[in-house]
Coordinates of C-alpha atoms and ligand atoms in Angstrom, one line a residue:
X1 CA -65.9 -42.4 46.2
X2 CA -68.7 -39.4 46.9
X3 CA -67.0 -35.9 47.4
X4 CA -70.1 -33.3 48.0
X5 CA -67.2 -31.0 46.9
X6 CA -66.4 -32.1 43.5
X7 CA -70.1 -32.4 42.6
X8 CA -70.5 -28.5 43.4
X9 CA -67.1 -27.8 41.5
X10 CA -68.8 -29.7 38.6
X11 CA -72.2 -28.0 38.9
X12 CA -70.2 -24.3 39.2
X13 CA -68.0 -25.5 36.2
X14 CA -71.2 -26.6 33.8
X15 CA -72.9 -22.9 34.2
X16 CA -69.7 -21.4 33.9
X17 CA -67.9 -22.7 31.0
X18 CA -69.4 -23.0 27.7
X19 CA -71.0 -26.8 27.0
X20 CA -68.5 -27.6 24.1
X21 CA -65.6 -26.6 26.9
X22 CA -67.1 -28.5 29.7
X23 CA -67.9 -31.5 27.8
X24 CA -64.5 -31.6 26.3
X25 CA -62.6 -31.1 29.3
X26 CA -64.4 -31.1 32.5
X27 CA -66.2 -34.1 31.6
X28 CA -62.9 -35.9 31.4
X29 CA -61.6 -35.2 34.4
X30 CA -62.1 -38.0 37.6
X31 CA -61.9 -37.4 41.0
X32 CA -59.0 -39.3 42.9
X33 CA -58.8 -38.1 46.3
X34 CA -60.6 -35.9 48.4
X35 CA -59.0 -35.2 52.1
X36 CA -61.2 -32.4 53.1
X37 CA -58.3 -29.7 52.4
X38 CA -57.0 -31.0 49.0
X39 CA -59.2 -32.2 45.9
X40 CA -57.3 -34.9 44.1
X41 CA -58.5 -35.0 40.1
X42 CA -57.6 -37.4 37.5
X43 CA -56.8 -36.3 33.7
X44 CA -56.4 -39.1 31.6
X45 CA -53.5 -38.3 29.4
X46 CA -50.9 -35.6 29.7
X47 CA -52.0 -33.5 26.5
X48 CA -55.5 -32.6 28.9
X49 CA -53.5 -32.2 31.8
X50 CA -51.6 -29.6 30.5
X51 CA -54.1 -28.0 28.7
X52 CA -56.2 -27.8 31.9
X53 CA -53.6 -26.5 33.6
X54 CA -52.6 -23.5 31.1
X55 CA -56.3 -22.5 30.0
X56 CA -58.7 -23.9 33.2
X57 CA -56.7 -23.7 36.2
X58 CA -57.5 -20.3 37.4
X59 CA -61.5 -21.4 37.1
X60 CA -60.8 -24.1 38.9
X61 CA -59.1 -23.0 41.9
X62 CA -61.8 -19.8 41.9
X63 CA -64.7 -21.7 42.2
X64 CA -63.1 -24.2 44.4
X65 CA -62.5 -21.2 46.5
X66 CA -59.5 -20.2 48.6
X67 CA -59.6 -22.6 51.8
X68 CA -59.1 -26.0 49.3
X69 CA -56.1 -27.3 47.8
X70 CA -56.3 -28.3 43.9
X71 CA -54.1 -31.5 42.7
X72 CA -54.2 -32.6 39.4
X73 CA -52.7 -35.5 38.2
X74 CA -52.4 -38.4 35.3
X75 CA -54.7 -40.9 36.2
X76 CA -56.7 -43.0 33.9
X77 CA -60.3 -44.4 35.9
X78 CA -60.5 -47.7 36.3
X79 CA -64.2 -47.5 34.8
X80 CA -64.0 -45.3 32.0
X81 CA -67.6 -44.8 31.3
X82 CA -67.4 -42.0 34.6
X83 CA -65.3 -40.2 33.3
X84 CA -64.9 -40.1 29.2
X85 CA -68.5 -39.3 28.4
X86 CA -67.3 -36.3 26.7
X87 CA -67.0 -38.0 23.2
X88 CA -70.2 -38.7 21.2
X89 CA -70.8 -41.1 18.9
X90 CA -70.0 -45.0 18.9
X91 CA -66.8 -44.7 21.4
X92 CA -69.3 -44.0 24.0
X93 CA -70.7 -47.1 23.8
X94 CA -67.9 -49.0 22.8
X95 CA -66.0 -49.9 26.4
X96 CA -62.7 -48.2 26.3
X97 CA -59.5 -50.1 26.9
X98 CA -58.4 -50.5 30.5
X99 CA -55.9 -48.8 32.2
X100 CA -52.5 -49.7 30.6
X101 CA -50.3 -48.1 33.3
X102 CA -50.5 -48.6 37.5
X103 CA -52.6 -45.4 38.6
X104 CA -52.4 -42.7 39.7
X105 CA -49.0 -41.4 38.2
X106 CA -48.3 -38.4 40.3
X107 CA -46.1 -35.8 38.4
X108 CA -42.7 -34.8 39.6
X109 CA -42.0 -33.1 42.5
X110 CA -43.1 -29.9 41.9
X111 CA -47.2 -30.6 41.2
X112 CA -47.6 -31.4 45.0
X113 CA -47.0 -27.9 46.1
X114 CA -50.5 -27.1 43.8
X115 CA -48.8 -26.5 40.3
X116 CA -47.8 -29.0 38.0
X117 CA -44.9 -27.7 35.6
X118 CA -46.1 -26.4 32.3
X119 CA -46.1 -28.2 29.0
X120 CA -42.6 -29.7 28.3
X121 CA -42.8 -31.9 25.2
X122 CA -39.1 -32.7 24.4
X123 CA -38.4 -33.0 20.6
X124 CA -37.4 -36.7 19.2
X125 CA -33.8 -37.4 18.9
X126 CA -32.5 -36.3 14.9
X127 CA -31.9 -40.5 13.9
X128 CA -34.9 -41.1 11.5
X129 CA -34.5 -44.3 9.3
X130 CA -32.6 -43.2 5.8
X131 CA -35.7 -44.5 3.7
X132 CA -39.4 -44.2 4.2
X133 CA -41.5 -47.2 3.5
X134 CA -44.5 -45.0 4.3
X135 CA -43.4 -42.0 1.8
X136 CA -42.8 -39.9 4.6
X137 CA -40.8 -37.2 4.1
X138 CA -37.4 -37.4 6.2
X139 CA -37.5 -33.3 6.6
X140 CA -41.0 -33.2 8.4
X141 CA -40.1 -34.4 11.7
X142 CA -41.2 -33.6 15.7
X143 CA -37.3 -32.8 15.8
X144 CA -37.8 -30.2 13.0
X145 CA -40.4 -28.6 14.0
X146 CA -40.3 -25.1 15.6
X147 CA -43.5 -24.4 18.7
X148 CA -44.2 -21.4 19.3
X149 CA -47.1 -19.5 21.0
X150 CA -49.2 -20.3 17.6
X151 CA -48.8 -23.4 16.8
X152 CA -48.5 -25.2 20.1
X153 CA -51.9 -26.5 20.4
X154 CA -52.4 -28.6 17.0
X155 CA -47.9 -29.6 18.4
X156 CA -49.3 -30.8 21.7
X157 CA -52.7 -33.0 20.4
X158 CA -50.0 -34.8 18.1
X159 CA -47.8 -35.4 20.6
X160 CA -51.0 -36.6 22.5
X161 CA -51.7 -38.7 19.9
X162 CA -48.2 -40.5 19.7
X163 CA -48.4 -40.7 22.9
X164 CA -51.8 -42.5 23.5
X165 CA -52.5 -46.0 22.1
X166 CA -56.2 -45.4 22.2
X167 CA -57.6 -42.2 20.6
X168 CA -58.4 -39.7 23.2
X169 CA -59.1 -37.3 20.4
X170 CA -60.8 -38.6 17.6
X171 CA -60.4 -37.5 14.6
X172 CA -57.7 -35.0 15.0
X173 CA -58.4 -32.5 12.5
X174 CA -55.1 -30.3 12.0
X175 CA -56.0 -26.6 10.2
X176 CA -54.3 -23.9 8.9
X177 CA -53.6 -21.9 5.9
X178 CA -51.2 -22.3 3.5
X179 CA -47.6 -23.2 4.4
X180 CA -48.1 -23.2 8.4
X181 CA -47.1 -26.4 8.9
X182 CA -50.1 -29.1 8.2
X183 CA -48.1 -31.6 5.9
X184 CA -45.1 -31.4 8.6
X185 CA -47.0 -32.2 11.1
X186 CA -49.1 -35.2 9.8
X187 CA -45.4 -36.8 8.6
X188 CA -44.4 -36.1 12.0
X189 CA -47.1 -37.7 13.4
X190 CA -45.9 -40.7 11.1
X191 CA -42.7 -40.7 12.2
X192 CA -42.8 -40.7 15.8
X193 CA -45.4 -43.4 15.8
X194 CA -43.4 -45.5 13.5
X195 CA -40.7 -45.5 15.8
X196 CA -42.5 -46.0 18.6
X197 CA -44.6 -48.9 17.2
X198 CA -42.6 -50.2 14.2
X199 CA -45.6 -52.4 13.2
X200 CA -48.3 -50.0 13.7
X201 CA -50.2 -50.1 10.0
X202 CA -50.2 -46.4 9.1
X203 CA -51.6 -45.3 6.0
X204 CA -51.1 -41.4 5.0
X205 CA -52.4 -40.0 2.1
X206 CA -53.1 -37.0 0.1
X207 CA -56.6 -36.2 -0.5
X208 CA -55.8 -36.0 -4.3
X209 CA -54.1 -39.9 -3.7
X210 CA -57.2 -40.8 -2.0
X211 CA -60.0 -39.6 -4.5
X212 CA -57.7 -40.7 -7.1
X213 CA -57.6 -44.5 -6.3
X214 CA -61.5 -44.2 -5.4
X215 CA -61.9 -43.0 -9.0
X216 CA -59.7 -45.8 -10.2
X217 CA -61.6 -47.9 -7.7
X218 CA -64.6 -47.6 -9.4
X219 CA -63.7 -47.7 -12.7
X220 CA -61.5 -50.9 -12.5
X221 CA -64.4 -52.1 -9.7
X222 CA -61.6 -53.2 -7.2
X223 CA -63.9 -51.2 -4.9
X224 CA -63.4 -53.9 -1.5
X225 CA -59.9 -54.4 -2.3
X226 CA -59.4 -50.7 -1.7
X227 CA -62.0 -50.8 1.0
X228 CA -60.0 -53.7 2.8
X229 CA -56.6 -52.0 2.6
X230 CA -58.3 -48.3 4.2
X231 CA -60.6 -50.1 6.8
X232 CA -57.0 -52.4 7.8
X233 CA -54.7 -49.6 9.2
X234 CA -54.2 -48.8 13.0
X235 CA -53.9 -45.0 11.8
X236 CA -54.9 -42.9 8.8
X237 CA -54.0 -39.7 8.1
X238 CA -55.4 -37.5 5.3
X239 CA -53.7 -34.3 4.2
X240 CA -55.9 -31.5 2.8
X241 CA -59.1 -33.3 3.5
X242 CA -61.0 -30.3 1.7
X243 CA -60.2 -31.4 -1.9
X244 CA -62.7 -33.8 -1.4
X245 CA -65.2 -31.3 -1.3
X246 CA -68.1 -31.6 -4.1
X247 CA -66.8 -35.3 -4.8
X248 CA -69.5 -37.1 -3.6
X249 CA -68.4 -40.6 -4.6
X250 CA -65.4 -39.6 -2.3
X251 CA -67.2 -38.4 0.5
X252 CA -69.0 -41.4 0.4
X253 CA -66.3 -43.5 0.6
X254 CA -64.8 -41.3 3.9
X255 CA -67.9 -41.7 5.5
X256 CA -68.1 -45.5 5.5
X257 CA -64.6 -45.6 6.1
X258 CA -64.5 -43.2 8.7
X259 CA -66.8 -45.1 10.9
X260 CA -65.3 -48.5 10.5
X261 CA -62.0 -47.2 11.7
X262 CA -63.6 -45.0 14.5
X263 CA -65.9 -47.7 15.5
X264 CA -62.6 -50.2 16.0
X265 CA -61.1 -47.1 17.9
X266 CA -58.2 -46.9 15.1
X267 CA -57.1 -42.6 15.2
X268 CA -57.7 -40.6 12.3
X269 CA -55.9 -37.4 11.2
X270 CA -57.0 -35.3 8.7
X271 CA -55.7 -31.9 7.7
X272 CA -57.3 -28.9 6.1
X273 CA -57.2 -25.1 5.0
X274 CA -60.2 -24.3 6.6
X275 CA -62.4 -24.6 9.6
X276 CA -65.0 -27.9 9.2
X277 CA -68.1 -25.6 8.5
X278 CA -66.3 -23.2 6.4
X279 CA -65.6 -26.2 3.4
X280 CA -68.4 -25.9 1.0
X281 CA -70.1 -28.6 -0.9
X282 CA -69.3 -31.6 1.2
X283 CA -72.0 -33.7 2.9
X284 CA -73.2 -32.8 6.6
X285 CA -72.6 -35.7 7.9
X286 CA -69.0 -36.1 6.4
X287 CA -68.3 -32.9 8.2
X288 CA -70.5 -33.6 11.5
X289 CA -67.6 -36.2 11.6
X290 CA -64.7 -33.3 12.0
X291 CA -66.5 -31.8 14.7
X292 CA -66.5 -35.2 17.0
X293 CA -62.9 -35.2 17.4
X294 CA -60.4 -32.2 18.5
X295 CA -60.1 -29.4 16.1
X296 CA -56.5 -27.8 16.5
X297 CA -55.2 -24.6 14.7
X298 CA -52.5 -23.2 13.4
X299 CA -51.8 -19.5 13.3
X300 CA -49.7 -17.5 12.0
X301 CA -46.6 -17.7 14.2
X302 CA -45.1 -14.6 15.6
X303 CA -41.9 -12.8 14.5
X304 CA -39.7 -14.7 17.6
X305 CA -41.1 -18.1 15.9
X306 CA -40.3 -17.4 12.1
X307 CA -36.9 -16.4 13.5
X308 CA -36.4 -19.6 15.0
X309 CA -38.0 -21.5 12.4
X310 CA -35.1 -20.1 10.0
X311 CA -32.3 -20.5 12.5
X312 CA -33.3 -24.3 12.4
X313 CA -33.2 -24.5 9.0
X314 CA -30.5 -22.8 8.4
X315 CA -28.7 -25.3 10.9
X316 CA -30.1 -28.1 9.3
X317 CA -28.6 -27.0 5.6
X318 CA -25.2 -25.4 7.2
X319 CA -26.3 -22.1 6.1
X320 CA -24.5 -19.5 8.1
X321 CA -27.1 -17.3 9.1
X322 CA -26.4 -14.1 10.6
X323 CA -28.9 -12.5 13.1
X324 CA -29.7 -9.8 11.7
X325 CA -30.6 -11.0 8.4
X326 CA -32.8 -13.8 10.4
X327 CA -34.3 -11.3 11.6
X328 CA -34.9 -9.2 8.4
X329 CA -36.1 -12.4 6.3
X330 CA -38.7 -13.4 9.2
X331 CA -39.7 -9.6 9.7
X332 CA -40.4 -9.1 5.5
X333 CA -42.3 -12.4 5.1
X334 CA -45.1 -13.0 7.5
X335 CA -47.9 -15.2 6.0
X336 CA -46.1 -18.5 5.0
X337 CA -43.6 -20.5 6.3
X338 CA -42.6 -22.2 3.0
X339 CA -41.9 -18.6 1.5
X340 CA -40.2 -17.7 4.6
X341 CA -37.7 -20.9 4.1
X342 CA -37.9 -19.7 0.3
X343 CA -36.5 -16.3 0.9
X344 CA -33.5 -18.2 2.8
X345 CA -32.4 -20.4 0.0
X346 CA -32.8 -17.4 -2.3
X347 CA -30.5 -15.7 -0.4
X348 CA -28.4 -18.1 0.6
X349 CA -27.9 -19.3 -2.9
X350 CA -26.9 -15.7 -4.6
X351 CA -24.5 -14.9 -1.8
X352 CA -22.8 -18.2 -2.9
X353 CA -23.2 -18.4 -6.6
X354 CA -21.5 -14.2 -6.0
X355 CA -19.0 -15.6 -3.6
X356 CA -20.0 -13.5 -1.4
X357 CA -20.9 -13.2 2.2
X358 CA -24.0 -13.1 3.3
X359 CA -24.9 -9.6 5.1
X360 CA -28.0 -8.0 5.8
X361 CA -27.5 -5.7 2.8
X362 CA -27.1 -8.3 0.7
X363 CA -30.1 -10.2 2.0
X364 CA -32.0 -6.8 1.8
X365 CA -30.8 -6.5 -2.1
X366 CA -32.0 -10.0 -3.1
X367 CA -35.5 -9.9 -1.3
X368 CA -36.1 -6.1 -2.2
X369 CA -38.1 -6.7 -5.1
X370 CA -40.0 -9.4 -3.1
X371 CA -40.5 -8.1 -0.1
X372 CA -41.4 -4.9 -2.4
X373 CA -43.9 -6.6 -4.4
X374 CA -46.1 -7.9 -1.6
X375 CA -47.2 -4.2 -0.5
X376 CA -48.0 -5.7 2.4
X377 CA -45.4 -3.9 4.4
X378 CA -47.5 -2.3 7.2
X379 CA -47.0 1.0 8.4
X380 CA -47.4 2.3 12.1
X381 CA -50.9 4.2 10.5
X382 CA -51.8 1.1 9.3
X383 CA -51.5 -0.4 12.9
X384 CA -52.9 2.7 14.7
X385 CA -56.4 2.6 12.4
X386 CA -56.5 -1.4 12.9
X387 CA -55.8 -0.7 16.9
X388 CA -58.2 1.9 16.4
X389 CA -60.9 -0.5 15.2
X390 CA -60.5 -3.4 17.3
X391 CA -60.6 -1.6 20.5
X392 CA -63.3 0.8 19.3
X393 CA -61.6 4.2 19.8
X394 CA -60.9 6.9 17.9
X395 CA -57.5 7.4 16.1
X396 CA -57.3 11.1 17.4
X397 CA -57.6 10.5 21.0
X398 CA -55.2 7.2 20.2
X399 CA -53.1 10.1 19.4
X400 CA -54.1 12.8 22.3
X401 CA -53.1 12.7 25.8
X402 CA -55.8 11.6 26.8
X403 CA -55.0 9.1 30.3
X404 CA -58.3 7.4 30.7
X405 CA -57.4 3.6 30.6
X406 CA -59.9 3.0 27.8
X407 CA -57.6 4.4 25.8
X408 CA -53.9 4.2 27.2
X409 CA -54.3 0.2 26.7
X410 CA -54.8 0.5 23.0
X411 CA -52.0 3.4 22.4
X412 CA -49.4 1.0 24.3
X413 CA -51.3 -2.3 22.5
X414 CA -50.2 0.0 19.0
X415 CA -47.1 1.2 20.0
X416 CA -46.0 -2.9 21.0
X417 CA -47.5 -3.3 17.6
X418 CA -45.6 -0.8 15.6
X419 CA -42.3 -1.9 17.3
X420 CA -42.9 -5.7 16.5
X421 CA -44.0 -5.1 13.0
X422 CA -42.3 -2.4 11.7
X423 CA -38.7 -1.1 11.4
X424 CA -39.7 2.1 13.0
X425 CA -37.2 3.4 15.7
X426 CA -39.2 4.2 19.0
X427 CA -38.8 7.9 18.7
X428 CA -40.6 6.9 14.8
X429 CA -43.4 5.5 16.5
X430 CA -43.8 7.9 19.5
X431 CA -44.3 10.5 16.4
X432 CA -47.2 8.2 14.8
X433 CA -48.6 8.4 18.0
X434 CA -48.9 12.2 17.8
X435 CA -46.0 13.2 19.0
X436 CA -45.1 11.3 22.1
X437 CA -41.9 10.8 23.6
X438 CA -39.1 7.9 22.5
X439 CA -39.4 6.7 26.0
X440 CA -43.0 6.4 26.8
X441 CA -42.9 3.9 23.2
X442 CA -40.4 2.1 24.6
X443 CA -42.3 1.5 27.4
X444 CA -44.9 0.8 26.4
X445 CA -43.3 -2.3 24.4
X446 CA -41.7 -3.4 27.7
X447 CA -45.7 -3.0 29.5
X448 CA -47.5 -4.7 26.6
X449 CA -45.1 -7.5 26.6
X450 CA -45.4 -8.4 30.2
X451 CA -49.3 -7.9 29.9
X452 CA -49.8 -10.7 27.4
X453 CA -49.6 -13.1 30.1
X454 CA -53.1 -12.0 30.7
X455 CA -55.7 -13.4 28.7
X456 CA -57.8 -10.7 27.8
X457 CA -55.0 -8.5 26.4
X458 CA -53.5 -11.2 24.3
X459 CA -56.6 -12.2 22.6
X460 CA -57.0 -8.4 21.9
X461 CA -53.9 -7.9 20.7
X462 CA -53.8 -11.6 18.9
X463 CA -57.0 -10.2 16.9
X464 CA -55.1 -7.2 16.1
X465 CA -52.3 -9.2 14.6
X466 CA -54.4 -11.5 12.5
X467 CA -56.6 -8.8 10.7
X468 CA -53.0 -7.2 10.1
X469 CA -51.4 -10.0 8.6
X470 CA -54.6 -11.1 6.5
Ligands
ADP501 P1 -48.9 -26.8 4.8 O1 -49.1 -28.2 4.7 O2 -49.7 -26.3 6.0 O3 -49.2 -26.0 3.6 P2 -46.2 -27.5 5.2 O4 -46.3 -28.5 6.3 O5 -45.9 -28.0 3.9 O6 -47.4 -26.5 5.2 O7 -45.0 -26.5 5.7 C1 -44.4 -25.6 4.8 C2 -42.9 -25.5 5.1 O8 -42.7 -24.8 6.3 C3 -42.3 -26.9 5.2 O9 -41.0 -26.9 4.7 C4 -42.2 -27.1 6.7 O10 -41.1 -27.9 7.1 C5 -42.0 -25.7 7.2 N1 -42.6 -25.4 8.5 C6 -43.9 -25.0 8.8 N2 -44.0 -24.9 10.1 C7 -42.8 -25.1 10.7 C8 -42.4 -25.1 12.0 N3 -43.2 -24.8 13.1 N4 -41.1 -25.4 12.3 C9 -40.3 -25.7 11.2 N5 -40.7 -25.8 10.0 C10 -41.9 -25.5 9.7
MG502 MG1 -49.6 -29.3 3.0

């Protein structure tokens, strides 16, 4: 089918959005239908529907202009070459596997009135098998983990992932600091597709296992046995993929393998600390390899997420939990999910070793000298100067009267801030912001919360957050 229309969307969207975005997205989509009022456009799995619809919607429907109707909708095309030419290498060539389900596969109700519902993945049921043949651990499931605003994207690729039976991402490379969530998610990833495919060949490793047997390899020259059992699986997921960097053997041995399962079109996961380019000593064209695929981060997840994270846990190990100490654990440890659980058991533990129950002041006493020893308890100054630097005004007329939007933004982006960071009362932080009154902090947390729907604030404010928690 021709559709004038959709070629001029497509020429609008190329000089608009940045080449890596339009050939990761854009490039996938298909058109399906075009009546004259309503373009009809194909995504080809759900994770890149809904990712269209959250981040490239408003694009769309701009450049599409107000008189046309925008539908988007699952649909797989029935010659794949038109539309997945977003992914380089060998899959490009190789023909991709025809459509599995009848097309198209409208969404529910709601996406014919121009907006499709927003992501909904629903957690797996709680019923993992007792044992692991795959050395999974029975803790790091989809069930058990917690999404929130900063971890959703690297939650909805593996979901994607289960979900697909041929790679639409390829490799998915999972990263994130310490003790965000990397190791849960690659088990969960194992999980899920276990149960979904009970015979699916899934090998997951540790980066340390896997330079370890290639050493071994070598040395005992079982080399091809080790070769056969790697290049065999349907899926292979590494965890902390940067150990292998200055190992050259290693490397070596990922490369070659790393082909042979991408050129069969078997998924690969890997997980690291850092960013692709920011590993050091490992071979450009081990990394070029990363940056075919989708590269999904973890943040740090806000306070409403390490509150939840707890309350799960604490559900899981029939901790009683009050909310305030929730809240106080998830408020004094920021940076590390595994310390945040940490601080739980701690004081979980001493409040029944004591006999006692467990009350914020309790809690408090345990994780004083903890929470004490970090110095990393930030201070409304501390927010103000970082504010201050990040939106490039000065901290005196952050704390002036000044009315001049330039500067209003920021002073209501610090006082949110100060309010979600810190235990300051409002009338604290209208004082830290030169003497303003309770209420105007106060609303100013109500303002700055609704205004994070909009994309420019949040990634201000997002920026703000990470050089604070650093
Ligand atoms: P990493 O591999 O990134 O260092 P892990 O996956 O080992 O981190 O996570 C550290 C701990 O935090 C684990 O116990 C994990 O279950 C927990 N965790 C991390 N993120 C979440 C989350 N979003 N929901 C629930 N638990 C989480
Ligand atoms: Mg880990």
């Amino acid at each position: 089918m021709m559709s004038p229309r959709w070629e001029s969307l497509r020429e609008a969207l190329k000089k608009r959005l940045s080449p890596q975005a339009y050939a990761t997205w854009v490039a996938q989509m298909s058109l399906v239908d075009d009546d004259g009022s309503t373009l009809k456009l194909g995504l080809p799995d759900s994770f890149s529907l809904n990712w269209i619809n959250d981040h490239y919607r408003d694009v769309l429907e701009e450049e599409l202009g107000p008189l046309h109707r925008l539908e988007l909708i699952l649909h797989r095309p029935e010659n794949p070459t038109e539309a997945v030419t977003a992914r380089p290498g060998p899959a490009m060539s190789s023909p991709a596997a025809p459509a599995e389900e009848p097309l198209p596969i409208p969404l529910p109700a709601e996406a014919s009135n121009g907006h499709v519902p927003a992501p909904h993945f629903r957690p797996e049921p709680p019923d993992e098998p007792p044992i692991s043949p795959h050395r999974l651990n029975q803790r790091y499931t989809f069930a058990s983990f917690v999404v929130g605003p900063a971890n959703e994207l690297a939650w909805s690729a593996c979901q994607s992932l289960v979900d697909n039976r041929s790679p639409t991402f390829n490799p998915l490379v999972i990263v994130g600091s310490v003790g965000l969530g990397k190791t849960h998610l690659l088990h969960g990833i194992g999980h899920s597709l276990l149960k979904k495919r009970p015979n699916i060949k899934l090998l997951i490793k540790t980066s340390e296992e896997f330079v370890t047997e290639v050493i071994q390899g070598i040395r005992a020259q079982r080399m091809d046995e080790l070769r056969r059992t790697y290049r065999a699986c349907d899926v292979l997921l590494i965890d902390d993929i940067q150990f292998i960097s200055g190992k050259e053997a290693c490397q070596e041995e990922f490369f070659h393998t790393f082909n042979a399962l991408y050129d069969s079109q078997k998924q690969i996961v890997v997980s690291s600390d850092r960013l692709p380019h920011e590993i050091t000593d490992i071979q450009e064209r081990v990394r070029s390899r990363f940056q075919w695929g989708l590269i999904a981060d973890l943040k740090l997840p806000e306070l409403e997420t390490r509150t939840a994270i707890l309350k799960k846990k604490a559900e899981a190990e029939s901790i009683p939990l009050p909310d305030d100490v929730a809240l106080y654990i998830a408020q004094s440890v920021r940076t590390n999910i595994r310390e945040l659980e940490g601080c739980l058991v701690r004081v979980h533990a001493y409040a029944s070793l004591t006999k006692q129950t467990l009350t914020l002041t309790l809690a408090r006493e345990v994780l004083k000298s903890l929470v004490q020893d970090r110095g990393r308890a930030l201070t409304c100054e501390i927010i103000v100067k970082t504010v201050s630097s990040v939106f490039d005004v000065k901290v005196a007329d952050l704390k002036s009267t000044k009315r001049a939007r330039n500067i209003a933004l920021p002073r209501q982006v610090a006082m949110y801030l100060c309010r979600k960071h810190t235990t300051a009362s409002y009338p604290e932080i209208g004082q830290a912001l030169g003497g303003k009154d309770h209420t105007t902090a106060l609303n100013a947390f109500q303002r700055i919360s609704e205004r994070l729907a909009d994309p420019e604030v949040k990634s201000r404010v997002d920026e703000i957050e990470r050089q604070l928690l650093e």
